[in-house]
XYZ file of C-alpha atoms in Angstrom:
364
model
C -0.096 0.012 0.103
C 2.838 2.554 0.986
C 4.500 1.620 -2.378
C 1.550 4.093 -4.273
C 1.352 6.345 -1.568
C 5.178 7.778 -2.378
C 4.480 8.143 -6.308
C 1.564 9.926 -5.982
C 3.494 12.069 -3.143
C 6.103 12.796 -5.529
C 4.270 13.604 -8.202
C 1.780 16.944 -5.967
C 5.569 18.195 -5.259
C 6.820 17.993 -7.869
C 3.670 20.243 -9.382
C 3.389 22.577 -6.523
C 7.102 23.147 -7.274
C 6.157 24.383 -11.022
C 3.341 26.009 -10.816
C 6.191 28.502 -7.481
C 8.472 28.383 -9.817
C 5.972 30.088 -12.628
C 5.229 32.937 -9.909
C 8.778 33.964 -9.758
C 9.283 34.259 -13.742
C 5.929 36.975 -13.906
C 7.663 39.787 -13.914
C 6.356 42.569 -12.527
C 4.464 45.395 -14.003
C 5.886 47.861 -16.285
C 3.913 51.581 -14.644
C 3.177 54.233 -17.000
C 5.168 57.620 -16.555
C 2.578 60.352 -15.674
C 2.722 64.176 -14.981
C 0.641 64.535 -11.026
C -0.126 68.117 -10.639
C -2.545 69.177 -7.396
C -5.132 71.328 -8.176
C -4.467 74.236 -6.282
C -7.474 77.010 -5.922
C -6.251 81.355 -6.968
C -6.263 83.025 -4.078
C -6.781 87.409 -3.184
C -7.671 89.035 -6.139
C -7.259 87.464 -10.242
C -5.208 90.221 -11.857
C -6.502 90.739 -15.621
C -4.387 93.196 -18.614
C -5.826 93.730 -22.147
C -4.387 96.104 -24.418
C -7.478 98.330 -26.100
C -8.236 101.135 -28.948
C -9.292 104.474 -28.173
C -12.306 104.677 -29.826
C -15.406 107.740 -30.443
C -18.378 107.547 -28.752
C -19.892 107.774 -32.221
C -17.799 107.735 -35.765
C -19.682 108.533 -38.972
C -18.875 108.153 -41.899
C -20.688 111.527 -44.078
C -22.553 111.455 -47.591
C -24.356 113.046 -49.808
C -27.773 111.657 -50.741
C -27.972 112.715 -54.428
C -24.873 112.677 -56.728
C -22.750 115.927 -58.043
C -19.856 117.410 -58.297
C -17.390 118.574 -55.058
C -18.123 122.039 -54.686
C -16.536 122.719 -50.896
C -15.287 121.357 -48.542
C -15.619 123.889 -45.500
C -14.201 122.062 -42.719
C -10.289 121.190 -42.400
C -8.553 117.911 -41.262
C -8.778 117.599 -37.066
C -10.993 120.773 -36.228
C -14.140 120.736 -33.927
C -17.097 121.643 -35.431
C -20.690 122.699 -33.724
C -23.740 120.686 -34.799
C -24.976 122.580 -38.304
C -22.063 123.674 -39.083
C -21.378 123.287 -43.320
C -18.652 120.496 -44.147
C -18.722 120.173 -48.130
C -21.749 121.738 -51.245
C -22.239 119.627 -54.367
C -22.406 121.993 -57.359
C -26.351 122.658 -57.691
C -27.401 124.234 -60.617
C -28.060 121.333 -61.939
C -31.221 120.859 -59.025
C -31.318 124.627 -59.012
C -33.098 124.390 -62.481
C -34.746 121.169 -61.460
C -36.688 122.647 -58.966
C -37.555 125.862 -61.033
C -39.300 123.962 -63.327
C -40.897 121.295 -60.880
C -42.222 125.260 -59.743
C -43.553 125.907 -62.985
C -45.248 122.444 -63.842
C -47.094 122.776 -60.694
C -48.078 126.191 -61.552
C -49.188 124.322 -65.258
C -50.877 121.630 -63.157
C -53.022 124.297 -61.135
C -53.782 126.319 -64.220
C -55.776 122.996 -65.731
C -56.662 121.975 -62.344
C -58.969 124.721 -62.018
C -60.311 125.156 -65.711
C -61.577 121.363 -65.507
C -63.313 122.617 -61.682
C -65.063 124.732 -63.792
C -66.343 123.161 -66.522
C -67.194 119.570 -64.694
C -69.064 122.342 -63.053
C -71.002 123.979 -66.438
C -71.249 120.417 -67.308
C -68.817 120.645 -70.103
C -65.865 118.982 -68.541
C -67.244 114.925 -67.566
C -65.478 113.394 -63.784
C -62.760 111.021 -65.029
C -60.956 114.682 -67.313
C -61.823 116.242 -64.167
C -60.077 113.315 -61.447
C -57.156 113.453 -64.659
C -56.730 117.019 -63.488
C -56.772 116.516 -60.027
C -54.260 113.626 -60.190
C -51.628 115.606 -62.201
C -51.199 118.349 -59.675
C -50.852 116.221 -56.735
C -48.203 113.954 -59.159
C -46.922 117.846 -59.627
C -46.859 118.638 -55.896
C -44.498 115.262 -54.787
C -42.231 116.103 -57.591
C -42.044 119.633 -56.309
C -41.187 118.729 -53.071
C -38.354 116.177 -54.772
C -36.587 118.084 -56.081
C -36.518 120.810 -52.811
C -34.687 117.790 -51.040
C -32.848 117.124 -53.467
C -31.009 120.345 -53.379
C -31.007 120.331 -49.812
C -29.443 116.620 -50.056
C -26.910 118.758 -52.188
C -25.432 119.666 -49.226
C -23.851 118.062 -45.714
C -23.907 119.997 -42.363
C -22.530 118.194 -38.613
C -25.871 116.232 -37.118
C -23.511 116.626 -34.087
C -21.062 118.711 -32.314
C -17.688 116.599 -32.965
C -14.235 116.709 -34.631
C -13.801 116.423 -38.073
C -11.344 113.545 -37.923
C -10.457 112.948 -42.381
C -11.852 113.753 -45.012
C -12.266 110.955 -47.587
C -12.198 112.376 -51.558
C -10.874 115.873 -52.604
C -11.842 118.559 -53.420
C -13.959 118.892 -57.347
C -14.258 114.822 -56.977
C -17.607 113.629 -58.987
C -19.511 111.957 -56.492
C -22.465 109.256 -56.390
C -25.079 109.167 -54.008
C -24.093 107.567 -50.237
C -20.081 107.822 -51.498
C -18.232 108.650 -47.401
C -17.134 112.165 -48.122
C -15.961 113.124 -44.518
C -15.895 111.030 -41.194
C -17.120 113.147 -37.964
C -16.485 110.917 -34.630
C -18.831 112.345 -31.458
C -15.841 113.057 -28.661
C -18.204 114.357 -26.308
C -17.781 110.744 -24.047
C -14.222 108.614 -25.325
C -14.504 104.784 -25.188
C -11.576 102.316 -24.596
C -12.819 98.548 -26.067
C -11.023 95.729 -25.474
C -11.219 91.640 -26.894
C -12.151 89.868 -24.128
C -12.121 86.101 -23.821
C -16.358 84.634 -23.313
C -14.973 82.911 -19.454
C -15.378 86.699 -18.836
C -18.294 87.903 -20.462
C -20.287 87.235 -17.030
C -18.204 88.832 -14.751
C -17.786 92.017 -16.959
C -21.171 92.672 -17.061
C -21.457 92.594 -13.072
C -19.373 96.534 -12.792
C -19.376 95.451 -8.772
C -16.839 92.482 -9.168
C -14.587 94.431 -10.145
C -12.630 97.323 -10.761
C -10.578 98.623 -14.294
C -8.260 101.463 -14.897
C -6.486 102.652 -18.332
C -2.876 104.272 -18.798
C -1.200 105.422 -21.857
C 2.614 104.417 -22.197
C 3.233 108.400 -22.296
C 1.365 108.797 -19.356
C 2.746 105.485 -17.066
C 2.242 107.876 -14.084
C -1.390 107.769 -14.733
C -4.372 105.879 -14.105
C -7.849 107.034 -15.137
C -11.404 104.850 -14.073
C -13.236 103.108 -16.482
C -17.135 102.830 -16.786
C -19.153 99.354 -18.699
C -20.822 100.655 -21.638
C -21.992 98.084 -23.615
C -21.129 94.392 -24.663
C -20.878 93.508 -29.128
C -22.459 90.384 -28.496
C -21.255 88.725 -31.662
C -18.069 86.487 -31.184
C -14.348 88.286 -33.537
C -14.396 85.084 -36.174
C -10.550 84.809 -35.617
C -10.192 84.993 -31.385
C -13.418 83.977 -30.990
C -13.122 87.102 -28.078
C -15.971 89.223 -27.252
C -15.309 93.186 -28.482
C -16.176 95.656 -24.551
C -16.991 98.922 -24.300
C -15.741 101.264 -21.149
C -15.572 104.453 -20.907
C -13.146 106.796 -19.824
C -13.847 109.868 -17.545
C -14.535 113.666 -18.038
C -12.022 115.594 -18.354
C -9.038 114.024 -20.328
C -6.425 115.363 -21.400
C -6.362 117.014 -24.538
C -3.485 115.060 -26.439
C -5.992 111.781 -25.842
C -7.738 110.808 -29.044
C -9.134 107.870 -31.125
C -7.370 105.066 -31.925
C -4.711 105.120 -30.006
C -3.731 102.398 -27.971
C -3.708 101.651 -23.937
C -3.506 99.432 -21.438
C -6.415 98.062 -19.064
C -5.925 95.927 -16.218
C -8.678 94.233 -14.711
C -8.888 93.270 -11.012
C -11.537 90.237 -10.245
C -12.994 89.558 -6.939
C -11.870 86.240 -6.103
C -15.754 85.361 -5.935
C -17.114 87.077 -8.745
C -15.865 84.614 -10.636
C -17.351 81.998 -12.685
C -18.455 79.989 -10.923
C -17.637 80.858 -7.697
C -15.011 78.557 -6.088
C -14.005 77.210 -10.277
C -10.679 76.550 -10.345
C -8.834 76.375 -13.632
C -5.727 72.798 -15.278
C -4.477 72.254 -18.027
C -6.063 71.789 -20.878
C -3.977 69.025 -21.246
C -5.285 67.847 -18.708
C -9.363 66.955 -20.521
C -10.206 63.816 -21.985
C -12.825 64.073 -24.205
C -16.260 62.044 -22.999
C -18.957 60.329 -26.598
C -21.628 62.971 -24.731
C -19.874 65.678 -25.926
C -18.167 66.284 -22.033
C -15.332 66.036 -20.359
C -13.486 64.288 -17.865
C -10.322 64.754 -16.024
C -8.065 61.518 -14.278
C -7.688 61.327 -10.865
C -4.856 60.641 -9.542
C -4.696 58.546 -5.615
C -1.393 58.529 -4.342
C -2.119 55.303 -1.545
C -2.646 52.989 -4.438
C -0.765 54.743 -7.357
C -4.193 53.747 -9.658
C -5.668 56.716 -11.687
C -9.514 57.105 -12.194
C -11.632 58.669 -14.350
C -14.240 61.888 -13.335
C -16.346 63.472 -15.300
C -16.367 67.576 -15.207
C -18.267 70.295 -15.852
C -16.423 72.994 -18.119
C -16.469 77.162 -18.082
C -14.067 78.857 -20.863
C -11.026 78.046 -22.507
C -8.523 81.115 -22.196
C -4.475 79.919 -23.321
C -3.344 76.828 -22.372
C -5.604 76.049 -19.406
C -9.835 75.362 -19.331
C -11.493 76.688 -16.621
C -13.530 74.170 -14.651
C -17.153 74.443 -12.308
C -18.096 71.995 -10.699
C -15.999 67.860 -9.982
C -12.259 68.477 -8.908
C -11.747 69.688 -6.579
C -8.811 71.878 -4.019
C -6.070 69.877 -3.494
C -6.776 66.816 -5.622
C -4.090 65.059 -8.055
C -5.223 64.699 -11.461
C -3.021 63.740 -14.981
C -1.840 66.401 -17.075
C -0.383 64.567 -19.935
C -0.791 61.524 -22.306
C -5.035 60.988 -20.293
C -6.153 59.001 -23.983
C -3.514 55.884 -22.484
C -4.534 56.202 -19.348
C -8.227 53.124 -18.763
C -9.606 53.244 -15.586
C -7.313 51.560 -12.366
C -4.119 51.910 -14.109
C -1.262 52.558 -12.243
C 0.881 55.333 -13.289
C 4.596 56.676 -11.752
C 4.334 60.301 -11.434
C 7.351 62.099 -13.350
C 7.862 63.940 -11.186
C 6.835 64.373 -7.340
C 3.390 66.407 -7.939
C 3.231 70.111 -7.491
C 0.832 72.830 -7.108
C -0.289 74.154 -10.344
C 0.583 77.704 -9.880
C -1.149 78.416 -13.291
C -4.094 78.462 -10.890
C -3.129 80.682 -8.060
C -2.468 83.296 -11.262
C -5.758 82.995 -13.215
C -5.381 84.175 -16.390
C -3.002 87.264 -15.853
């Protein structure tokens, strides 16, 4: 009986040793190196700086509403003029002649109408003849009004008090109706235009959530406070930014004119930033989801594994994205090579995780 048990025990021992040998031969799991950064919230006031451009309250290209040859340019460039001041005049002999002709034709139509009324009262003229005479008279009245209007269109007067910034044609030029001849700018309030990313639009429409000032390169020692005026709600096709207008204060030095560049500084209250406690992460930390959303890969320093977490994003500004919710400050995320990750994968940090310095300088 014993001689049958010994070979069986030997076979079992051999199998165990072989299994142990296979386990020992299995290579260790290869860890992927990943760049890990710690999410940090911005602190204090976030400062943004923009390059702005000074613009007039209104800038109008003036034109004649009739064609003709330019006879006079009464105002030189760079001169302030009052409302109603003559700016330019066409040669108006043809319009004067047409007006006189319209007056004569109106008098003829009036005489003919009176004659038809008399004949109609005597029963000689028919109702149709009287109606035709009345229609002809009314048409001549309209024609006279048109000729009088055309004569008035042969001159251009200033529609408001402003600066004659530019003459667009020379004297004696033959012009077509609607062709611009001069540019008039309303300087009663100078404004500054800046291009703003979509992430800041909602904030800049609330003046109590920020302070803003302008500084001109030739007056670096003086700041001019700005006041919100309007938002151009159509994004620029190239930069995907929005034009926002701010008003400069009254009493500006006379050497500040439309077209000048200006440095604009915006101080944003952290509590007023979009998303309240939102954070900024590098764009490279986001990976797209099938439904059009985004996710980030959160790193667990205890296990060394990563897990995907959907996030709600705001706007993208440069190389960073605004994350409204989904991750908290202090968490560590993968910021490069996210498309190669999978749920539960263990990774090795490329460097010791450091705070996202870019978040503490929210889009400076």
